[in-house]
Coordinates of C-alpha atoms in Angstrom, one line a residue:
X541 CA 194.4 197.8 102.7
X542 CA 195.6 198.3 106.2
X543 CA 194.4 201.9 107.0
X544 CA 190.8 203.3 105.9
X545 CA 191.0 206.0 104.3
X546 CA 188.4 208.0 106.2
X547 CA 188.6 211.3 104.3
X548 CA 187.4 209.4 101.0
X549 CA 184.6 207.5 103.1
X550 CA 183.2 211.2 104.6
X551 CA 183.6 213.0 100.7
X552 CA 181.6 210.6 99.5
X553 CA 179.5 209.9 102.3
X554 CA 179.1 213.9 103.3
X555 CA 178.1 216.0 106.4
X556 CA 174.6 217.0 107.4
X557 CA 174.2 219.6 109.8
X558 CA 170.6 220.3 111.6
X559 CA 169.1 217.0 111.0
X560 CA 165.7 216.3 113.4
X561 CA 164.3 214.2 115.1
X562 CA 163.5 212.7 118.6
X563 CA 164.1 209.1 117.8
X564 CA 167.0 207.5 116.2
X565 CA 164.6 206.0 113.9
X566 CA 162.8 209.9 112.6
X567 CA 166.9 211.1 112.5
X568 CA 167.5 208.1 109.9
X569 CA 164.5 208.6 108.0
X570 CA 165.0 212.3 107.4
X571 CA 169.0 211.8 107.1
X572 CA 168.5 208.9 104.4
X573 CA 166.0 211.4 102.8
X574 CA 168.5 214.0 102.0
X575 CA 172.1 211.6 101.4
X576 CA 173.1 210.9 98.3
X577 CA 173.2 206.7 97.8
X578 CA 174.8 204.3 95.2
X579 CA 172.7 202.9 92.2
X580 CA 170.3 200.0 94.0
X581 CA 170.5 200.8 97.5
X582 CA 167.5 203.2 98.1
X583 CA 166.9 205.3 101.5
X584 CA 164.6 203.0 102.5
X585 CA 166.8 200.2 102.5
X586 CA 169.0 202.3 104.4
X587 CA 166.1 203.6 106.9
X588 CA 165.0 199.8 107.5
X589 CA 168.5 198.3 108.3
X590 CA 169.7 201.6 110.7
X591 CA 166.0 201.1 112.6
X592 CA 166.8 197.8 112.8
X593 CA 170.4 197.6 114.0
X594 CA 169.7 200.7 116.9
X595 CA 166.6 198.0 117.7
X596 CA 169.0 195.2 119.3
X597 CA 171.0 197.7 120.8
X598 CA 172.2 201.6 120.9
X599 CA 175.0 202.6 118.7
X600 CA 175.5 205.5 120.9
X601 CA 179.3 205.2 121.9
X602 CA 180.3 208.2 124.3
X603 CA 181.0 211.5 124.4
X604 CA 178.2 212.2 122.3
X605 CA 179.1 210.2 119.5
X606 CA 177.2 207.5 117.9
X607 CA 178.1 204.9 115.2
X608 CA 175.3 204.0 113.6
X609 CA 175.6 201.0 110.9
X610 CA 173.3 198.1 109.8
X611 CA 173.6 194.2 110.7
X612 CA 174.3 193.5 107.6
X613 CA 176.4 195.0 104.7
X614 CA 174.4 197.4 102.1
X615 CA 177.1 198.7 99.9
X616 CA 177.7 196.3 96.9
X617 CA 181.4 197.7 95.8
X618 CA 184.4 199.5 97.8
X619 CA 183.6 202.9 96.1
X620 CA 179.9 202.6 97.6
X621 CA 181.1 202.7 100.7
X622 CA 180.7 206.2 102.9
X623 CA 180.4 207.0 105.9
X624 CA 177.7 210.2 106.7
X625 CA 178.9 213.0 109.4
X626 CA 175.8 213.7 110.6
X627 CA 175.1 217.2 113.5
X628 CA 171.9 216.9 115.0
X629 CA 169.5 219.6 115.5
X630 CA 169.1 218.8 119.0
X631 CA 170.8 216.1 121.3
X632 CA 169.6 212.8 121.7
X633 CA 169.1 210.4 124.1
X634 CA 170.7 207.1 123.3
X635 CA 171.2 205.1 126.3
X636 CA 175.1 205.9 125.8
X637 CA 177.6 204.6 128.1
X638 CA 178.5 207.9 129.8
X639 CA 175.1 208.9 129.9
X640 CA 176.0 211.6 127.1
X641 CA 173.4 212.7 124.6
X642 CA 174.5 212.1 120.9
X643 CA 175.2 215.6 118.8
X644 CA 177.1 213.7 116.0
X645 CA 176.2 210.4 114.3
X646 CA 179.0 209.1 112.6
X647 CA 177.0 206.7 109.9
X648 CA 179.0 203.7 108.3
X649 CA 177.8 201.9 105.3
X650 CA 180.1 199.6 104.1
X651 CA 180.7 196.8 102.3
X652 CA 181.9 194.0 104.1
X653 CA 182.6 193.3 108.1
X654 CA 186.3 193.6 107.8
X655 CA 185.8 197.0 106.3
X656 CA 183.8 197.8 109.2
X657 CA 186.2 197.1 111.4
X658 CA 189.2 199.1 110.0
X659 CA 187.0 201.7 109.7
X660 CA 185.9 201.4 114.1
X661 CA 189.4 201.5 114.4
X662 CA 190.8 204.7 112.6
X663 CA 187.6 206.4 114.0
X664 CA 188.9 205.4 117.6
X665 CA 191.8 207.2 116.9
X666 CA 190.8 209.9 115.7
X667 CA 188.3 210.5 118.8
X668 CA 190.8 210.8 121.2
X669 CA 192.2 213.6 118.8
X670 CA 191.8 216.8 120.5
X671 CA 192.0 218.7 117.0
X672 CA 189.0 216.6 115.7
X673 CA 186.9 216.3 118.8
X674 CA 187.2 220.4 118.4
X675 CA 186.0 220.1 114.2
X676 CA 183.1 218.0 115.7
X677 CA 182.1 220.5 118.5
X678 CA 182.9 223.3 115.9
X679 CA 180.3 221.5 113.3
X680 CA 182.9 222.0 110.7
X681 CA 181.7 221.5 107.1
X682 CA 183.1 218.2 105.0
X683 CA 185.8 219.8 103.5
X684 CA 187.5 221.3 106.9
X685 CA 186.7 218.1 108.2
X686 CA 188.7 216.0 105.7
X687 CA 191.5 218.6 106.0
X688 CA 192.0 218.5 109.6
X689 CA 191.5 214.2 109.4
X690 CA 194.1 214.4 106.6
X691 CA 196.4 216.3 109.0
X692 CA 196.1 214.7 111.5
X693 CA 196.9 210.8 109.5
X694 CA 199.5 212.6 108.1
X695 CA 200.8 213.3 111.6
X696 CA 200.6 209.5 112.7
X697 CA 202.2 208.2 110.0
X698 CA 205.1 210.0 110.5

């Protein structure tokens, strides 16, 4: 599998919109209160490993983006994998590069690093997407946001 396929990842993994908090650490433990998980991974695991990665250093990647994601893989199986859309109530200070608060966490659970990577990669493109930075801004729900991703890979590959 070259190519994630990203609108699979956010269907499973879903979007949250309004989610508070004035830490990373209260966002993930009210986000991994309301998201759906596989059997044997439990929102706490999820809380702990989040808290834990943003410890060693922010996720927060620009533009008011950040990628949060733990050390070490949580998802046992390919179809556990997701990655969560999350809109924050309020920005957040993350110590990003540009300075930016984060509005939109972009939350990657996944199974293994190589995963992880593909996944970084067709993300990257798709921020410097106009038509999705836009969805983003917009706070577009999961379904309008796999359409326009969908679109728009369907526009690259061509």
């Amino acid at each position: 599998m070259d190519k994630m396929d990203i609108t699979d990842l956010v269907m499973r993994g879903g979007v949250f919109d309004n989610i508070t908090g004035r830490t990373p650490d209260e966002i993930y433990k009210n986000l991994t209160s309301v998201m759906s998980l596989p059997e044997g991974v439990t929102a706490e695991q999820v809380c702990k490993a989040l808290c834990d990665r943003e410890a060693v250093l922010s996720t927060a990647v620009g533009n008011g983006y950040a990628l949060p994601h733990a050390r070490a893989p949580l998802m046992k199986s390919e179809n556990d994998q997701r990655i969560c859309v999350v809109y924050l109530n309020e920005p957040l200070e993350m110590k990003a590069p540009d300075d930016k608060p984060v509005t939109t966490m972009f939350v990657l659970l996944t199974q293994n690093s190589q995963v992880h990577l593909k996944i970084l990669a067709s993300l990257a493109n798709l921020f410097r997407c106009e038509e999705f930075k836009k969805a983003i801004d917009d706070k577009v729900d999961v379904y309008t946001l796999c359409n326009i991703i969908h679109e728009i890979e369907k526009k690259e590959d061509n």
